[in-house]
Tab-separated table of C-alpha atoms in Angstrom:
chain	number	residue	atom	x	y	z
A	1103	MET	CA	-38.768	-21.164	-14.540
A	1104	SER	CA	-37.492	-24.310	-13.793
A	1105	GLN	CA	-37.700	-25.936	-10.459
A	1106	ARG	CA	-34.175	-25.712	-9.688
A	1107	TRP	CA	-34.076	-21.989	-10.363
A	1108	ASN	CA	-37.170	-21.528	-7.714
A	1109	ASP	CA	-35.636	-23.463	-4.907
A	1110	LEU	CA	-32.239	-21.202	-5.548
A	1111	GLN	CA	-34.298	-18.152	-5.746
A	1112	GLU	CA	-35.932	-19.277	-2.456
A	1113	THR	CA	-32.285	-19.279	-0.383
A	1114	ILE	CA	-31.618	-15.433	-1.356
A	1115	PRO	CA	-33.223	-14.031	1.864
A	1116	TYR	CA	-31.136	-16.147	3.872
A	1117	ARG	CA	-27.686	-16.351	1.822
A	1118	LEU	CA	-27.453	-13.067	0.022
A	1119	ALA	CA	-27.684	-9.829	1.670
A	1120	PRO	CA	-30.279	-7.294	0.835
A	1121	SER	CA	-28.198	-4.446	0.310
A	1122	MET	CA	-26.515	-6.645	-2.570
A	1123	ALA	CA	-29.422	-9.086	-3.880
A	1124	LYS	CA	-32.386	-6.388	-3.909
A	1125	ASP	CA	-31.339	-4.403	-6.589
A	1126	HIS	CA	-33.355	-3.860	-9.983
A	1127	PRO	CA	-34.445	-5.715	-11.928
A	1128	ASN	CA	-33.604	-8.712	-10.314
A	1129	LEU	CA	-33.740	-10.779	-13.692
A	1130	PRO	CA	-32.703	-14.479	-13.284
A	1131	VAL	CA	-30.204	-15.075	-16.639
A	1132	VAL	CA	-28.496	-18.071	-18.107
A	1133	LYS	CA	-26.217	-16.484	-20.153
A	1134	GLU	CA	-25.406	-12.823	-21.753
A	1135	GLU	CA	-23.629	-12.148	-24.985
A	1136	GLY	CA	-22.897	-8.932	-27.279
A	1137	CYS	CA	-25.897	-6.463	-26.205
A	1138	TYR	CA	-28.109	-9.549	-24.700
A	1139	TYR	CA	-29.016	-11.154	-21.586
A	1140	TYR	CA	-30.839	-14.555	-21.963
A	1141	GLY	CA	-33.332	-15.141	-19.160
A	1142	VAL	CA	-34.185	-18.523	-17.276
A	1143	ASP	CA	-37.808	-17.820	-18.733
A	1144	GLY	CA	-35.974	-18.250	-22.390
A	1145	LYS	CA	-36.269	-14.836	-23.356
A	1146	GLN	CA	-33.773	-12.290	-25.031
A	1147	TYR	CA	-33.449	-9.018	-23.619
A	1148	LEU	CA	-31.684	-6.040	-24.754
A	1149	ASP	CA	-29.335	-4.583	-22.483
A	1150	PHE	CA	-28.997	-0.781	-22.249
A	1151	THR	CA	-26.964	-0.922	-18.588
A	1152	SER	CA	-23.993	-2.431	-19.696
A	1153	GLY	CA	-23.715	-4.277	-16.369
A	1154	ILE	CA	-23.754	-0.940	-14.825
A	1155	ALA	CA	-21.431	0.626	-17.628
A	1156	VAL	CA	-18.978	-2.113	-17.380
A	1157	THR	CA	-18.854	-4.313	-20.599
A	1158	ASN	CA	-18.360	-1.390	-22.876
A	1159	VAL	CA	-17.301	-3.770	-25.879
A	1160	GLY	CA	-20.202	-5.868	-24.875
A	1161	HIS	CA	-20.745	-9.064	-23.174
A	1162	ARG	CA	-18.255	-12.031	-23.572
A	1163	HIS	CA	-16.547	-10.454	-26.317
A	1164	PRO	CA	-14.487	-13.196	-28.462
A	1165	LYS	CA	-11.343	-11.365	-28.098
A	1166	ILE	CA	-12.295	-10.970	-24.171
A	1167	VAL	CA	-12.918	-14.483	-23.656
A	1168	GLU	CA	-9.480	-15.824	-25.548
A	1169	ALA	CA	-7.339	-13.511	-23.457
A	1170	ILE	CA	-8.801	-14.739	-20.176
A	1171	LYS	CA	-8.543	-18.515	-21.155
A	1172	LYS	CA	-4.987	-17.446	-22.449
A	1173	GLU	CA	-3.644	-15.785	-19.386
A	1174	ALA	CA	-5.330	-18.373	-16.924
A	1175	ASP	CA	-2.514	-21.045	-18.812
A	1176	SER	CA	0.152	-19.556	-17.287
A	1177	PHE	CA	-1.169	-16.901	-14.106
A	1178	THR	CA	-4.312	-16.476	-11.849
A	1179	HIS	CA	-2.964	-14.714	-9.295
A	1180	GLY	CA	-0.128	-12.076	-9.278
A	1181	PRO	CA	0.805	-10.075	-5.939
A	1182	ILE	CA	2.755	-7.547	-8.031
A	1183	GLY	CA	5.727	-6.199	-6.384
A	1184	VAL	CA	6.385	-9.795	-4.698
A	1185	ILE	CA	6.502	-11.147	-8.524
A	1186	GLN	CA	6.173	-9.427	-11.948
A	1187	TYR	CA	4.407	-10.607	-14.776
A	1188	GLU	CA	4.058	-9.201	-18.267
A	1189	SER	CA	0.285	-8.655	-18.603
A	1190	ILE	CA	0.452	-5.779	-15.646
A	1191	LEU	CA	3.574	-4.297	-17.170
A	1192	SER	CA	2.156	-4.221	-20.964
A	1193	LEU	CA	-0.978	-2.861	-19.757
A	1194	ALA	CA	0.675	0.077	-17.896
A	1195	ASN	CA	2.230	1.085	-21.012
A	1196	GLU	CA	-0.826	0.639	-23.048
A	1197	LEU	CA	-2.916	2.787	-21.041
A	1198	ALA	CA	-0.416	5.420	-20.586
A	1199	ASP	CA	-0.894	6.087	-24.467
A	1200	VAL	CA	-4.631	6.324	-24.291
A	1201	MET	CA	-4.710	8.706	-20.883
A	1202	PRO	CA	-5.612	12.227	-20.799
A	1203	GLY	CA	-2.360	14.751	-20.669
A	1204	ASP	CA	0.686	13.599	-18.942
A	1205	LEU	CA	-1.048	10.764	-16.908
A	1206	ASP	CA	1.230	7.884	-17.037
A	1207	CYS	CA	1.524	5.853	-14.023
A	1208	PHE	CA	-0.559	3.409	-12.380
A	1209	PHE	CA	-1.624	1.959	-8.705
A	1210	PHE	CA	-3.933	-0.755	-9.690
A	1211	GLY	CA	-6.960	-1.869	-7.570
A	1212	ASN	CA	-10.041	-4.121	-7.730
A	1213	SER	CA	-12.900	-1.505	-7.773
A	1214	GLY	CA	-13.671	1.910	-8.398
A	1215	THR	CA	-14.457	2.513	-4.251
A	1216	GLU	CA	-10.615	1.187	-4.140
A	1217	ALA	CA	-9.335	3.775	-6.959
A	1218	ILE	CA	-11.360	6.570	-5.407
A	1219	GLU	CA	-9.450	5.892	-1.854
A	1220	GLY	CA	-6.398	5.526	-3.419
A	1221	ALA	CA	-6.971	9.010	-5.287
A	1222	LEU	CA	-7.519	11.098	-1.794
A	1223	LYS	CA	-4.761	8.911	0.122
A	1224	LEU	CA	-2.154	10.236	-3.065
A	1225	ALA	CA	-3.359	13.647	-2.508
A	1226	ARG	CA	-3.123	14.180	0.812
A	1227	HIS	CA	-0.002	12.628	0.871
A	1228	VAL	CA	1.367	14.308	-1.868
A	1229	THR	CA	0.416	17.860	-0.534
A	1230	LYS	CA	0.462	17.390	3.489
A	1231	ARG	CA	-2.945	18.974	3.286
A	1232	PRO	CA	-6.114	17.588	5.329
A	1233	ASN	CA	-8.972	18.699	3.534
A	1234	VAL	CA	-10.770	17.735	0.445
A	1235	VAL	CA	-13.810	19.331	-1.514
A	1236	SER	CA	-16.253	17.317	-3.315
A	1237	PHE	CA	-19.513	18.287	-5.075
A	1238	THR	CA	-23.126	17.815	-4.130
A	1239	GLY	CA	-24.677	15.022	-5.958
A	1240	CYS	CA	-21.591	13.199	-6.979
A	1241	PHE	CA	-20.906	9.100	-6.089
A	1242	HIS	CA	-17.620	8.045	-5.642
A	1243	GLY	CA	-17.999	4.791	-3.561
A	1244	ARG	CA	-19.508	2.834	-0.942
A	1245	THR	CA	-16.203	2.537	1.356
A	1246	LEU	CA	-15.761	5.037	4.298
A	1247	GLY	CA	-13.305	7.460	2.500
A	1248	SER	CA	-15.345	7.679	-1.044
A	1249	MET	CA	-18.287	7.554	0.851
A	1250	SER	CA	-17.449	10.759	3.010
A	1251	VAL	CA	-17.187	12.220	-0.453
A	1252	SER	CA	-20.235	11.123	-2.072
A	1253	THR	CA	-23.421	12.897	-1.761
A	1254	SER	CA	-25.885	11.321	-4.399
A	1255	LYS	CA	-28.064	10.346	-1.860
A	1256	ALA	CA	-28.280	10.590	2.152
A	1257	LYS	CA	-29.472	7.136	2.852
A	1258	TYR	CA	-25.961	5.661	1.432
A	1259	LYS	CA	-24.481	7.549	4.623
A	1260	ALA	CA	-26.811	6.244	7.080
A	1261	TYR	CA	-25.222	5.242	10.359
A	1262	GLN	CA	-22.023	5.840	9.113
A	1263	PRO	CA	-19.524	8.319	10.469
A	1264	ALA	CA	-18.209	10.658	7.661
A	1265	GLN	CA	-14.356	11.208	7.891
A	1266	ASN	CA	-13.664	14.727	8.910
A	1267	ASN	CA	-12.149	17.160	6.577
A	1268	VAL	CA	-14.410	16.941	3.858
A	1269	LEU	CA	-16.425	19.915	2.434
A	1270	GLN	CA	-19.041	20.096	-0.596
A	1271	LEU	CA	-19.264	22.590	-3.566
A	1272	PRO	CA	-22.518	22.519	-5.268
A	1273	TYR	CA	-22.467	20.706	-8.756
A	1274	TYR	CA	-23.687	22.537	-12.124
A	1275	GLN	CA	-27.381	22.822	-12.045
A	1276	SER	CA	-28.989	21.550	-15.003
A	1277	GLY	CA	-30.218	24.300	-17.350
A	1278	ASP	CA	-27.807	27.446	-15.930
A	1279	SER	CA	-26.275	29.015	-18.629
A	1280	GLU	CA	-22.286	28.424	-18.834
A	1281	GLU	CA	-21.869	32.138	-17.412
A	1282	LEU	CA	-24.472	31.815	-14.515
A	1283	ALA	CA	-22.687	28.174	-13.563
A	1284	ILE	CA	-19.425	29.871	-13.414
A	1285	GLN	CA	-20.615	32.892	-11.308
A	1286	LYS	CA	-22.203	30.452	-8.700
A	1287	LEU	CA	-18.898	28.187	-8.687
A	1288	ASP	CA	-17.201	31.460	-7.825
A	1289	GLU	CA	-19.265	32.586	-5.268
A	1290	ALA	CA	-19.808	29.293	-3.647
A	1291	SER	CA	-15.833	28.590	-3.776
A	1292	GLN	CA	-14.945	31.995	-2.641
A	1293	THR	CA	-17.724	31.443	0.525
A	1294	MET	CA	-16.405	28.108	1.351
A	1295	PHE	CA	-12.523	29.683	1.146
A	1296	ALA	CA	-13.575	32.892	3.428
A	1297	HIS	CA	-15.410	30.880	6.091
A	1298	GLN	CA	-14.874	27.004	6.111
A	1299	THR	CA	-11.616	26.277	5.111
A	1300	LEU	CA	-8.610	28.302	3.979
A	1301	PRO	CA	-7.157	27.101	0.402
A	1302	GLU	CA	-3.728	26.447	1.664
A	1303	GLU	CA	-5.614	23.605	3.620
A	1304	VAL	CA	-7.127	21.939	0.635
A	1305	ALA	CA	-5.440	18.838	-0.517
A	1306	CYS	CA	-7.673	18.294	-3.625
A	1307	PHE	CA	-11.073	19.022	-5.422
A	1308	ILE	CA	-12.785	15.679	-6.569
A	1309	ILE	CA	-15.643	15.607	-9.074
A	1310	GLU	CA	-17.222	13.392	-11.596
A	1311	PRO	CA	-16.985	15.274	-14.908
A	1312	VAL	CA	-20.110	14.104	-15.571
A	1313	LEU	CA	-22.760	13.519	-12.775
A	1314	GLY	CA	-23.468	9.336	-12.799
A	1315	GLU	CA	-25.598	8.122	-9.684
A	1316	GLY	CA	-26.417	11.555	-9.509
A	1317	GLY	CA	-28.522	12.033	-12.558
A	1318	TYR	CA	-26.813	11.858	-15.643
A	1319	ILE	CA	-25.739	15.853	-15.636
A	1320	VAL	CA	-23.671	17.086	-18.243
A	1321	PRO	CA	-21.537	20.374	-16.992
A	1322	PRO	CA	-20.185	22.678	-19.672
A	1323	ALA	CA	-16.396	22.215	-20.032
A	1324	ALA	CA	-16.069	26.059	-18.963
A	1325	TRP	CA	-17.312	25.194	-15.981
A	1326	LEU	CA	-15.196	22.161	-15.704
A	1327	LYS	CA	-12.164	24.684	-17.090
A	1328	ARG	CA	-12.746	27.060	-14.270
A	1329	ILE	CA	-12.689	24.343	-11.633
A	1330	ARG	CA	-9.043	23.589	-13.107
A	1331	GLU	CA	-8.246	27.263	-12.908
A	1332	ILE	CA	-9.479	27.758	-9.078
A	1333	CYS	CA	-7.605	24.611	-8.238
A	1334	ASP	CA	-4.160	25.873	-9.709
A	1335	GLU	CA	-4.524	29.447	-8.254
A	1336	HIS	CA	-4.251	27.568	-4.765
A	1337	GLY	CA	-2.197	24.644	-5.513
A	1338	ILE	CA	-5.016	22.231	-4.970
A	1339	LEU	CA	-4.927	19.086	-6.999
A	1340	LEU	CA	-7.802	18.000	-8.796
A	1341	ILE	CA	-9.109	14.633	-9.171
A	1342	PHE	CA	-11.448	13.571	-11.911
A	1343	ASP	CA	-13.461	10.214	-10.895
A	1344	GLU	CA	-13.783	8.549	-14.272
A	1345	VAL	CA	-15.089	5.275	-12.959
A	1346	GLN	CA	-18.275	5.654	-15.036
A	1347	THR	CA	-17.077	7.964	-17.852
A	1348	GLY	CA	-13.925	5.770	-19.013
A	1349	PHE	CA	-13.157	3.492	-21.608
A	1350	GLY	CA	-14.940	5.399	-24.727
A	1351	ARG	CA	-18.335	5.793	-22.807
A	1352	THR	CA	-17.969	9.960	-23.394
A	1353	GLY	CA	-16.801	8.935	-27.485
A	1354	GLU	CA	-13.272	9.902	-26.643
A	1355	TRP	CA	-11.136	7.501	-24.095
A	1356	PHE	CA	-12.087	9.618	-20.941
A	1357	ALA	CA	-14.220	12.455	-20.531
A	1358	ALA	CA	-11.188	14.305	-19.048
A	1359	GLN	CA	-10.429	14.623	-23.119
A	1360	ALA	CA	-13.990	15.126	-24.368
A	1361	PHE	CA	-13.833	18.579	-21.868
A	1362	ASP	CA	-10.102	19.354	-22.721
A	1363	VAL	CA	-9.800	19.386	-19.245
A	1364	THR	CA	-6.635	17.300	-17.405
A	1365	PRO	CA	-6.716	16.292	-13.815
A	1366	ASP	CA	-3.729	15.808	-11.803
A	1367	ILE	CA	-5.113	12.234	-10.531
A	1368	MET	CA	-7.851	9.969	-11.806
A	1369	ALA	CA	-9.833	7.093	-10.752
A	1370	VAL	CA	-10.685	4.681	-13.240
A	1371	ALA	CA	-12.675	1.304	-13.162
A	1372	LYS	CA	-15.863	-0.345	-14.659
A	1373	GLY	CA	-15.259	-0.256	-18.522
A	1374	ILE	CA	-11.429	-1.392	-17.920
A	1375	ALA	CA	-11.834	-4.915	-17.959
A	1376	SER	CA	-15.097	-6.127	-19.626
A	1377	GLY	CA	-16.446	-7.088	-16.159
A	1378	LEU	CA	-13.348	-8.481	-14.294
A	1379	PRO	CA	-12.220	-6.852	-11.346
A	1380	LEU	CA	-9.632	-4.073	-12.284
A	1381	SER	CA	-9.457	-0.609	-11.251
A	1382	ALA	CA	-6.827	1.990	-11.243
A	1383	THR	CA	-5.541	5.384	-9.507
A	1384	VAL	CA	-3.448	7.521	-12.135
A	1385	ALA	CA	-1.284	10.085	-12.168
A	1386	ASN	CA	1.912	11.552	-13.740
A	1387	HIS	CA	4.859	9.430	-12.602
A	1388	LYS	CA	6.725	12.348	-10.792
A	1389	LEU	CA	3.880	12.710	-8.398
A	1390	MET	CA	3.384	9.176	-8.164
A	1391	GLN	CA	6.693	8.958	-6.943
A	1392	GLN	CA	6.225	10.608	-3.985
A	1393	TRP	CA	4.138	7.858	-2.678
A	1394	PRO	CA	6.599	5.424	-1.359
A	1395	LEU	CA	6.797	1.663	-0.657
A	1396	GLY	CA	4.082	1.074	2.190
A	1397	SER	CA	2.200	3.927	1.999
A	1398	HIS	CA	-0.459	2.237	0.074
A	1399	ALA	CA	-0.671	-1.651	-1.383
A	1400	THR	CA	-2.793	-4.290	-2.202
A	1401	THR	CA	-3.067	-8.205	-2.731
A	1402	PHE	CA	-5.225	-8.628	-5.556
A	1403	GLY	CA	-4.892	-5.534	-7.306
A	1404	GLY	CA	-3.647	-5.730	-11.033
A	1405	ASN	CA	-4.739	-9.525	-11.292
A	1406	PRO	CA	-3.044	-10.983	-14.628
A	1407	ILE	CA	-6.258	-12.434	-15.679
A	1408	ALA	CA	-7.757	-9.145	-15.498
A	1409	CYS	CA	-4.952	-7.179	-16.924
A	1410	ALA	CA	-5.154	-9.302	-19.829
A	1411	ALA	CA	-8.715	-8.841	-20.146
A	1412	ALA	CA	-7.848	-5.232	-20.062
A	1413	ARG	CA	-5.539	-5.345	-22.790
A	1414	ALA	CA	-7.806	-7.112	-25.041
A	1415	THR	CA	-10.754	-4.159	-24.169
A	1416	LEU	CA	-8.396	-1.508	-25.437
A	1417	GLN	CA	-7.289	-3.511	-28.297
A	1418	ILE	CA	-11.149	-4.186	-29.210
A	1419	ILE	CA	-12.273	-0.424	-28.800
A	1420	LYS	CA	-9.206	0.237	-31.473
A	1421	GLU	CA	-9.961	-2.108	-33.659
A	1422	GLU	CA	-13.446	-1.973	-33.925
A	1423	LYS	CA	-13.336	1.881	-34.005
A	1424	LEU	CA	-15.774	2.248	-30.946
A	1425	LEU	CA	-15.093	5.976	-30.058
A	1426	ASP	CA	-16.465	6.587	-33.787
A	1427	ASN	CA	-19.580	4.381	-33.078
A	1428	VAL	CA	-20.140	6.051	-29.686
A	1429	LYS	CA	-20.109	9.720	-31.136
A	1430	GLU	CA	-22.541	8.562	-34.088
A	1431	VAL	CA	-24.754	5.900	-32.339
A	1432	GLY	CA	-24.960	7.850	-29.343
A	1433	THR	CA	-25.945	11.385	-30.794
A	1434	TYR	CA	-28.712	9.278	-33.203
A	1435	ALA	CA	-29.944	7.504	-29.845
A	1436	ALA	CA	-30.312	10.806	-28.039
A	1437	ASN	CA	-31.935	12.425	-30.811
A	1438	GLU	CA	-34.186	9.120	-31.039
A	1439	VAL	CA	-35.341	9.598	-27.213
A	1440	ARG	CA	-35.887	13.360	-27.727
A	1441	SER	CA	-38.215	12.580	-30.331
A	1442	LEU	CA	-40.209	10.870	-27.698
A	1443	GLN	CA	-40.699	13.996	-25.580
A	1444	ASP	CA	-43.879	15.387	-27.714
A	1445	GLU	CA	-45.415	11.986	-27.584
A	1446	PHE	CA	-44.905	11.197	-23.504
A	1447	ARG	CA	-45.251	14.259	-21.208
A	1448	CYS	CA	-43.625	12.069	-18.612
A	1449	ILE	CA	-40.422	12.734	-20.275
A	1450	GLY	CA	-38.326	15.750	-19.156
A	1451	SER	CA	-35.344	16.583	-19.767
A	1452	VAL	CA	-32.909	14.264	-21.778
A	1453	ARG	CA	-29.096	14.566	-20.796
A	1454	HIS	CA	-26.454	13.231	-23.465
A	1455	LEU	CA	-22.875	12.687	-24.130
A	1456	GLY	CA	-21.520	10.116	-26.045
A	1457	MET	CA	-23.165	6.413	-24.976
A	1458	MET	CA	-24.319	8.163	-21.742
A	1459	ILE	CA	-27.963	9.026	-22.042
A	1460	GLY	CA	-30.251	10.337	-19.085
A	1461	ILE	CA	-34.113	10.327	-19.424
A	1462	GLU	CA	-35.670	12.194	-16.695
A	1463	ILE	CA	-39.154	11.065	-15.722
A	1464	VAL	CA	-41.546	13.813	-14.499
A	1465	ASP	CA	-44.992	14.100	-13.432
A	1466	PRO	CA	-46.917	15.558	-16.692
A	1467	ASP	CA	-49.105	17.959	-14.549
A	1468	THR	CA	-46.434	19.128	-12.441
A	1469	GLY	CA	-43.561	18.878	-13.998
A	1470	LYS	CA	-41.483	17.551	-10.816
A	1471	LYS	CA	-39.205	14.753	-11.046
A	1472	ASP	CA	-41.045	11.245	-10.561
A	1473	GLY	CA	-39.073	8.234	-9.292
A	1474	GLU	CA	-42.264	6.508	-8.773
A	1475	ARG	CA	-43.315	6.614	-12.396
A	1476	ALA	CA	-39.923	5.959	-13.374
A	1477	ALA	CA	-39.610	2.733	-11.506
A	1478	LYS	CA	-42.831	1.615	-13.248
A	1479	ILE	CA	-41.779	2.327	-16.656
A	1480	LEU	CA	-38.476	0.205	-15.779
A	1481	ASP	CA	-40.461	-2.825	-15.064
A	1482	LEU	CA	-42.516	-2.025	-17.815
A	1483	ALA	CA	-39.833	-1.803	-20.163
A	1484	LEU	CA	-38.189	-5.142	-18.570
A	1485	GLU	CA	-41.614	-7.081	-19.233
A	1486	GLU	CA	-41.257	-5.701	-23.090
A	1487	GLY	CA	-37.565	-6.973	-23.235
A	1488	VAL	CA	-35.010	-4.262	-22.416
A	1489	LEU	CA	-33.042	-3.476	-19.469
A	1490	PHE	CA	-32.422	0.482	-18.432
A	1491	TYR	CA	-31.347	1.245	-15.027
A	1492	PHE	CA	-32.176	4.268	-12.446
A	1493	CYS	CA	-30.314	7.235	-11.413
A	1494	GLY	CA	-30.895	10.830	-10.029
A	1495	ASN	CA	-31.642	11.559	-6.282
A	1496	GLU	CA	-35.062	10.000	-6.452
A	1497	GLY	CA	-34.285	7.617	-8.964
A	1498	GLU	CA	-36.369	9.677	-11.484
A	1499	VAL	CA	-33.654	9.388	-14.470
A	1500	LEU	CA	-33.646	6.252	-16.628
A	1501	ARG	CA	-30.193	5.461	-17.045
A	1502	MET	CA	-29.130	4.354	-20.655
A	1503	ILE	CA	-25.989	2.834	-21.186
A	1504	PRO	CA	-25.476	0.233	-23.762
A	1505	PRO	CA	-22.414	-1.543	-24.822
A	1506	LEU	CA	-20.326	0.858	-26.961
A	1507	THR	CA	-20.926	-1.789	-29.601
A	1508	VAL	CA	-24.626	-1.054	-30.050
A	1509	SER	CA	-26.023	-0.695	-33.153
A	1510	LYS	CA	-28.840	1.865	-34.566
A	1511	GLU	CA	-30.849	-1.386	-35.187
A	1512	GLN	CA	-30.521	-2.429	-31.651
A	1513	ILE	CA	-31.302	1.201	-30.776
A	1514	ASP	CA	-34.275	1.605	-32.448
A	1515	GLU	CA	-35.025	-2.121	-31.062
A	1516	GLY	CA	-34.661	-0.847	-27.360
A	1517	LEU	CA	-36.581	1.976	-27.662
A	1518	THR	CA	-39.422	0.711	-29.374
A	1519	LYS	CA	-40.035	-1.291	-26.501
A	1520	LEU	CA	-39.560	1.740	-24.136
A	1521	ARG	CA	-42.187	3.072	-26.327
A	1522	GLN	CA	-44.497	0.405	-25.606
A	1523	ALA	CA	-43.747	0.248	-21.863
A	1524	LEU	CA	-44.844	4.245	-22.106
A	1525	ASN	CA	-47.800	3.272	-23.689
A	1526	ARG	CA	-49.061	0.619	-21.654
A	1527	LEU	CA	-48.403	2.935	-18.307
A	1528	ASN	CA	-50.780	5.717	-20.092
A	1529	ARG	CA	-53.275	3.362	-20.222
């Protein structure tokens, strides 16, 4: 590592907040490209994190870089409404073509938490109802409104008074049969409506269709469809948080299409613009028209360069048939991970949808989830040259989320390195 990097890293405790700079794995890098990071140490690292499910078309795809440069020749900032510009209008039209159901109108922001805040505000504004129902284990963001509906980890809310009027229902429990899951959902919702809130006071249900930060849990489609039915029975709006599941990650454009359940409002971000800050609160235009001027606004949302990158992202996913690649290579990857279960008793359940793979790490003797062991595996895998990320309430799940461009050969490369890490741990 160069002396300059050593000097720069010494400034971290004084210049960067620990809440920002102390995440795993703190790898110093000089370049990113495709499915790889290139370290200050001269080593190549296979990236199975996609910048935390952001660079779905790979790092620095040439068409993304070209789109950014071209747009910067004309615009760097565009306060939409004050001015209008082609990239945001074209993006809205192109996004409408891939959205589930009749969702065709967009409020563009900068981040996932902004999209969630917008979704909650829109639901309350339209329904004139105060209460929101979220699901235990879901993560929706770190600003006050989104944090109030997040329950993946209690520490995320430390010393922060949550907004009132938020209630929780239990998320699908991994391993439950479809029938049992629906029975539990019905019983819990009936109890909530009987003892905590009348249904006519509930503006919306908000849920991650696949539990992300909470552990990569994939519920049955019938369970999500039952949630849709409950909302319809009581005039409650359904919000899908597709910040992590969007833009091909599940093998469809969105998880809503993978499960055949269309929400009333969606929040999207992460993979939308291949690393540039962009998000959207999405609804049908008839619903969105009830949100008049001044009820919500943004200075930076829908930045023209970010919109150009988003348009290029959509084009790449289509041209390179990445949805097909996700289905084929994602299934291959999940099966290869499952083949490790017989060899390594610390691997519990393997959860999978598209290119979202959760590898649960457990104590081999007790079967209980083991976040400490998972952290050691992450560190050893990094030493071998592959990055995974963690999730789950105790950090016990290895999150495997490579770019959608990943090949079977790269999957083999990464899992060979994971096997080496697991062998080292056993020794």
